[in-house]
Amino acid sequence: LDMPLDLQAAAHEYIGWLQLEANRSPNTVRAYESELRKLIAFLTENGHSLQLADVRHEDLRAYQRHLALKLKSPASRARALVAVRSWLRWLAREGLNDRDLSNGITLPKLEQRLPKPIDSDELARLLAALPTTTLPDKRDRALVQFLISTGCRISEALALDRTDFPRSGNRLIVTGKGSKQRAVYLTADARSALEDYLAVREDASMAMFVNFDRSVADDRERRLTSAGARFIVKKIRRELGAWSFKSPHVARHTAATTLLEVTGGDVRLVQEVLGHANLNTLQGYTKIVD
C-alpha cells in the first residue's frame, strides 16, 4: 500500500480492511466508519491540516475532552474511542504511519454491570403461559423458546432460514459475529415449539422467523427484524407479567447463567455455545452463579 497522506484516505483504507480482510459485521463497519468521520470533522473544525503526519497526541487529547463534554455516558465515549484506537493501531501495524498513536487514547473506566437473567421460577411461569392459539402466537412462543434454549444473539436467530431447522436431533448451526459459525442446541421444548410453528406456516418466506404484518406484500420480505422481536418481547412481558424479560438479550443472559449452573461452572463450554471470542466476557455470569 502507498502511504496515505491524509486522514480521509487513511480512514478509507482501514474501513476497506475491516470489510474485506477482517470480515467484521456490517454493523461494526458502519459504527467504526461513523466514529472516524466524527473525529475527522472535529479536527477540521479546529483547523487541522488533516495530514496523517501532523496528528499529535495533543489532537487526540483534545478530541477526548470534546467527547467528555458531548457524551455523558462513559460507555458511549468508550465505543467511540475504541474505534479510533483500533484505527491508529492498525495504521502503525500496516506501516502507514511511522508512529503508533493508539497509546494516546485512554478509555473511560466503566462500571461493571452484572447481567440480569430471568429468575428460574418466573422463567418457568413465562414458558408455561406462552399462548399457542394463533400463528403469531406460535411464532412468538417458538422465538422465546429458541432464544432461551440456545442463548443466541437476536441477530443470529433472525438470520436463520427455515431450512436450518434440523430434521432430526437437536443441533443447529448459527452464524455469529465475524461470520463465525458454531453449533447451538435445542431443548425438547424449543424443538417442539418450532415444529408446531413451522408446521402451520403457509407463506413462501425462507426466513425461520417472519413478520405477519399484512402491509408486507412480498413473502420474501417477511423476515422478522430486531425491532419486531423487541416489540414481541415487550408485548409478552406486559401481557404475562414477565417483568424481568426486558429485551431479547435477557434470554441470552438467562441461557448463559443456566448453562454455568448445570455444568458446574464450565466457562469454556459456555464460551463455545454463546460464541464469545473472549473469556473475560463471562466474568459477570460467573459472579452471578457464585
Coordinates of C-alpha atoms in Angstrom, one line a residue:
L1 CA 0.0 0.0 0.0
D2 CA 1.1 3.6 -0.7
M3 CA 1.4 5.8 2.4
P4 CA -2.0 7.7 2.7
L5 CA -1.1 11.3 3.2
D6 CA -4.4 12.5 4.6
L7 CA -6.8 11.2 7.2
Q8 CA -9.7 10.6 4.8
A9 CA -7.6 8.2 2.8
A10 CA -6.2 6.5 5.9
A11 CA -9.7 6.0 7.2
H12 CA -10.9 4.7 3.8
E13 CA -8.0 2.1 3.8
Y14 CA -8.9 0.9 7.3
I15 CA -12.7 0.6 6.6
G16 CA -11.8 -1.4 3.5
W17 CA -9.6 -3.7 5.6
L18 CA -12.4 -4.2 8.2
Q19 CA -14.8 -5.2 5.5
L20 CA -12.7 -7.3 3.2
E21 CA -10.0 -8.9 5.3
A22 CA -11.1 -8.7 9.0
N23 CA -14.6 -9.7 7.8
R24 CA -16.3 -7.6 10.5
S25 CA -20.1 -7.4 10.6
P26 CA -21.8 -4.6 8.6
N27 CA -23.0 -3.0 11.9
T28 CA -19.4 -2.9 13.2
V29 CA -18.1 -1.4 9.9
R30 CA -20.8 1.3 9.9
A31 CA -20.2 2.2 13.5
Y32 CA -16.4 2.5 13.1
E33 CA -16.8 4.5 9.9
S34 CA -19.1 6.9 11.7
E35 CA -16.7 7.4 14.6
L36 CA -13.8 8.1 12.3
R37 CA -15.9 10.6 10.4
K38 CA -16.7 12.4 13.7
L39 CA -13.0 12.6 14.6
I40 CA -12.1 14.0 11.2
A41 CA -14.9 16.5 11.4
F42 CA -13.7 17.6 14.9
L43 CA -10.1 18.1 13.6
T44 CA -11.4 20.0 10.5
E45 CA -13.4 22.4 12.8
N46 CA -10.2 23.0 14.8
G47 CA -8.1 24.0 11.8
H48 CA -6.1 20.8 11.5
S49 CA -4.3 20.1 8.2
L50 CA -5.8 16.6 8.1
Q51 CA -2.4 15.2 7.1
L52 CA -1.6 12.0 8.9
A53 CA 1.9 13.1 9.7
D54 CA 0.5 16.1 11.5
V55 CA -1.6 14.2 14.0
R56 CA -0.3 14.7 17.6
H57 CA -1.2 13.3 21.0
E58 CA -2.5 16.8 21.8
D59 CA -5.1 16.4 19.0
L60 CA -6.3 13.1 20.4
R61 CA -6.5 14.5 24.0
A62 CA -8.5 17.5 22.7
Y63 CA -10.9 15.1 21.0
Q64 CA -11.3 13.0 24.2
R65 CA -12.1 16.2 26.1
H66 CA -14.6 17.1 23.4
L67 CA -16.3 13.7 23.8
A68 CA -16.4 14.0 27.6
L69 CA -18.4 17.2 27.2
K70 CA -20.6 15.9 24.4
L71 CA -21.3 12.3 25.6
K72 CA -22.4 11.9 29.2
S73 CA -22.4 8.1 29.1
P74 CA -18.9 6.6 29.7
A75 CA -20.0 3.5 27.6
S76 CA -20.8 5.8 24.6
R77 CA -17.4 7.5 24.9
A78 CA -15.7 4.1 25.2
R79 CA -17.3 2.9 22.0
A80 CA -16.2 6.0 20.1
L81 CA -12.7 5.8 21.4
V82 CA -12.3 2.1 20.8
A83 CA -12.9 2.7 17.0
V84 CA -10.3 5.5 16.9
R85 CA -7.7 3.5 18.9
S86 CA -8.2 0.4 16.7
W87 CA -7.7 2.5 13.6
L88 CA -4.5 4.2 14.9
R89 CA -3.1 0.8 16.0
W90 CA -3.8 -0.6 12.5
L91 CA -2.1 2.3 10.8
A92 CA 1.1 1.7 12.7
R93 CA 0.9 -2.1 12.2
E94 CA 0.5 -1.8 8.5
G95 CA 3.4 0.7 8.2
L96 CA 1.0 3.5 7.0
N97 CA 2.1 5.7 10.0
D98 CA 5.6 5.6 11.5
R99 CA 4.2 6.3 15.0
D100 CA 1.7 4.3 16.9
L101 CA -0.6 6.9 18.4
S102 CA -3.1 4.4 19.8
N103 CA -1.5 4.7 23.3
G104 CA -2.6 8.3 23.3
I105 CA -6.2 7.0 23.6
T106 CA -7.4 6.3 27.2
L107 CA -10.8 4.7 27.7
P108 CA -13.1 5.9 30.5
K109 CA -13.5 3.5 33.4
L110 CA -16.8 1.6 33.1
E111 CA -18.9 0.2 35.9
Q112 CA -19.2 -3.5 35.5
R113 CA -22.9 -4.1 35.2
L114 CA -23.8 -7.7 36.0
P115 CA -26.2 -9.4 33.5
K116 CA -29.7 -9.8 34.8
P117 CA -31.1 -13.3 33.8
I118 CA -34.8 -14.2 34.3
D119 CA -35.4 -15.8 37.7
S120 CA -35.9 -19.5 37.3
D121 CA -39.4 -19.5 38.8
E122 CA -40.5 -16.6 36.7
L123 CA -39.0 -18.3 33.6
A124 CA -41.0 -21.5 34.3
R125 CA -44.2 -19.4 34.6
L126 CA -43.4 -17.5 31.4
L127 CA -42.7 -20.5 29.3
A128 CA -45.8 -22.3 30.6
A129 CA -48.1 -19.3 29.9
L130 CA -47.0 -18.5 26.3
P131 CA -50.2 -18.6 24.2
T132 CA -50.4 -21.0 21.2
T133 CA -53.8 -20.1 19.6
T134 CA -52.9 -18.2 16.5
L135 CA -50.0 -18.4 14.1
P136 CA -48.3 -15.2 15.5
D137 CA -48.7 -16.8 19.0
K138 CA -46.9 -19.9 17.8
R139 CA -44.1 -17.8 16.2
D140 CA -43.7 -15.8 19.5
R141 CA -43.5 -19.0 21.6
A142 CA -41.0 -20.6 19.2
L143 CA -38.8 -17.4 19.2
V144 CA -38.8 -17.2 23.0
Q145 CA -38.1 -20.9 23.4
F146 CA -35.4 -20.8 20.8
L147 CA -33.6 -17.8 22.5
I148 CA -33.8 -19.3 26.0
S149 CA -32.6 -22.7 24.7
T150 CA -29.7 -21.6 22.5
G151 CA -28.5 -18.3 24.1
C152 CA -28.3 -16.9 20.5
R153 CA -28.0 -13.2 19.9
I154 CA -31.2 -11.9 18.4
S155 CA -29.4 -11.1 15.1
E156 CA -28.2 -14.7 14.8
A157 CA -31.8 -16.1 15.4
L158 CA -33.4 -13.7 12.9
A159 CA -30.8 -14.6 10.2
L160 CA -31.8 -18.3 10.2
D161 CA -33.8 -19.8 7.4
R162 CA -36.5 -22.5 7.9
T163 CA -34.2 -24.9 6.1
D164 CA -31.7 -24.5 9.0
F165 CA -34.1 -26.3 11.3
P166 CA -32.6 -29.9 11.8
R167 CA -34.8 -32.7 10.5
S168 CA -33.7 -34.8 13.5
G169 CA -31.6 -34.2 16.6
N170 CA -31.2 -31.0 18.5
R171 CA -28.1 -29.5 16.9
L172 CA -28.4 -26.4 14.8
I173 CA -25.7 -24.2 13.2
V174 CA -25.8 -20.4 13.5
T175 CA -23.6 -17.7 12.1
G176 CA -22.3 -15.2 14.6
K177 CA -20.0 -12.2 14.7
G178 CA -17.3 -12.1 12.1
S179 CA -19.2 -14.8 10.1
K180 CA -18.0 -17.4 12.6
Q181 CA -20.3 -20.5 12.7
R182 CA -21.0 -22.5 15.8
A183 CA -23.4 -25.2 17.0
V184 CA -26.2 -24.4 19.3
Y185 CA -28.6 -26.9 20.9
L186 CA -32.4 -27.1 21.1
T187 CA -34.2 -28.3 24.2
A188 CA -37.1 -30.7 23.7
D189 CA -39.5 -27.8 24.4
A190 CA -37.8 -25.5 21.9
R191 CA -37.8 -28.1 19.2
S192 CA -41.5 -28.9 19.9
A193 CA -42.4 -25.1 19.7
L194 CA -40.5 -24.7 16.4
E195 CA -42.1 -27.8 14.9
D196 CA -45.6 -26.5 16.0
Y197 CA -44.9 -23.1 14.4
L198 CA -43.3 -24.3 11.2
A199 CA -45.9 -27.0 10.5
V200 CA -48.7 -24.3 10.1
R201 CA -46.8 -21.8 8.1
E202 CA -48.3 -21.2 4.6
D203 CA -46.1 -18.3 3.4
A204 CA -43.3 -18.6 0.9
S205 CA -40.7 -16.8 3.0
M206 CA -37.4 -18.6 3.6
A207 CA -37.0 -16.9 7.0
M208 CA -37.3 -19.0 10.1
F209 CA -39.0 -16.1 12.0
V210 CA -41.3 -14.0 9.9
N211 CA -43.3 -10.8 10.2
F212 CA -47.0 -11.3 9.9
D213 CA -47.7 -7.6 9.1
R214 CA -50.3 -7.5 6.2
S215 CA -48.7 -4.4 4.8
V216 CA -45.8 -6.5 3.6
A217 CA -47.0 -7.8 0.2
D218 CA -44.0 -9.9 -0.8
D219 CA -43.4 -13.0 1.2
R220 CA -39.7 -12.8 0.6
E221 CA -39.5 -9.6 2.5
R222 CA -41.2 -11.0 5.6
R223 CA -38.1 -11.7 7.7
L224 CA -38.7 -10.5 11.3
T225 CA -36.5 -7.5 12.2
S226 CA -34.7 -6.8 15.5
A227 CA -37.3 -4.0 16.2
G228 CA -40.1 -6.6 15.6
A229 CA -38.5 -9.0 18.0
R230 CA -38.2 -6.3 20.7
F231 CA -41.9 -5.5 20.2
I232 CA -42.8 -9.1 20.6
V233 CA -40.8 -9.3 23.9
K234 CA -42.4 -6.1 25.2
K235 CA -45.9 -7.4 24.4
I236 CA -45.2 -10.8 26.1
R237 CA -43.6 -9.0 29.1
R238 CA -46.7 -6.8 29.6
E239 CA -49.4 -9.4 28.9
L240 CA -47.8 -12.2 31.0
G241 CA -46.3 -10.0 33.7
A242 CA -42.8 -11.3 33.0
W243 CA -41.2 -8.1 34.2
S244 CA -37.5 -9.2 34.1
F245 CA -37.8 -10.2 30.4
K246 CA -36.9 -6.7 29.3
S247 CA -35.3 -7.5 25.9
P248 CA -34.4 -10.4 23.6
H249 CA -30.9 -10.2 25.1
V250 CA -32.1 -11.1 28.5
A251 CA -32.8 -14.6 27.1
R252 CA -29.1 -14.9 26.3
H253 CA -28.1 -13.9 29.8
T254 CA -30.6 -16.5 31.1
A255 CA -29.2 -19.3 28.9
A256 CA -25.6 -18.4 30.0
T257 CA -26.3 -18.5 33.7
T258 CA -28.4 -21.6 33.4
L259 CA -25.6 -23.4 31.5
L260 CA -23.0 -22.4 34.0
E261 CA -25.2 -23.7 36.8
V262 CA -25.9 -27.1 35.2
T263 CA -22.3 -27.6 34.1
G264 CA -20.7 -26.7 37.5
G265 CA -19.2 -23.5 36.1
D266 CA -17.7 -24.8 32.8
V267 CA -16.8 -21.4 31.3
R268 CA -15.1 -22.9 28.2
L269 CA -18.3 -24.8 27.2
V270 CA -20.4 -21.7 27.8
Q271 CA -18.0 -19.6 25.8
E272 CA -18.3 -22.1 22.9
V273 CA -22.1 -22.2 23.0
L274 CA -22.6 -18.5 23.2
G275 CA -19.9 -17.7 20.7
H276 CA -17.9 -15.3 22.9
A277 CA -14.4 -14.5 21.5
N278 CA -13.1 -13.6 24.9
L279 CA -13.4 -15.5 28.2
N280 CA -13.4 -12.2 30.1
T281 CA -17.0 -11.5 28.8
L282 CA -18.2 -14.3 31.0
Q283 CA -16.9 -12.8 34.3
G284 CA -20.3 -11.2 35.0
Y285 CA -22.1 -14.6 34.6
T286 CA -19.6 -16.4 36.9
K287 CA -20.1 -13.8 39.6
I288 CA -23.9 -14.4 39.5
V289 CA -23.5 -18.2 39.6
D290 CA -21.1 -17.9 42.5

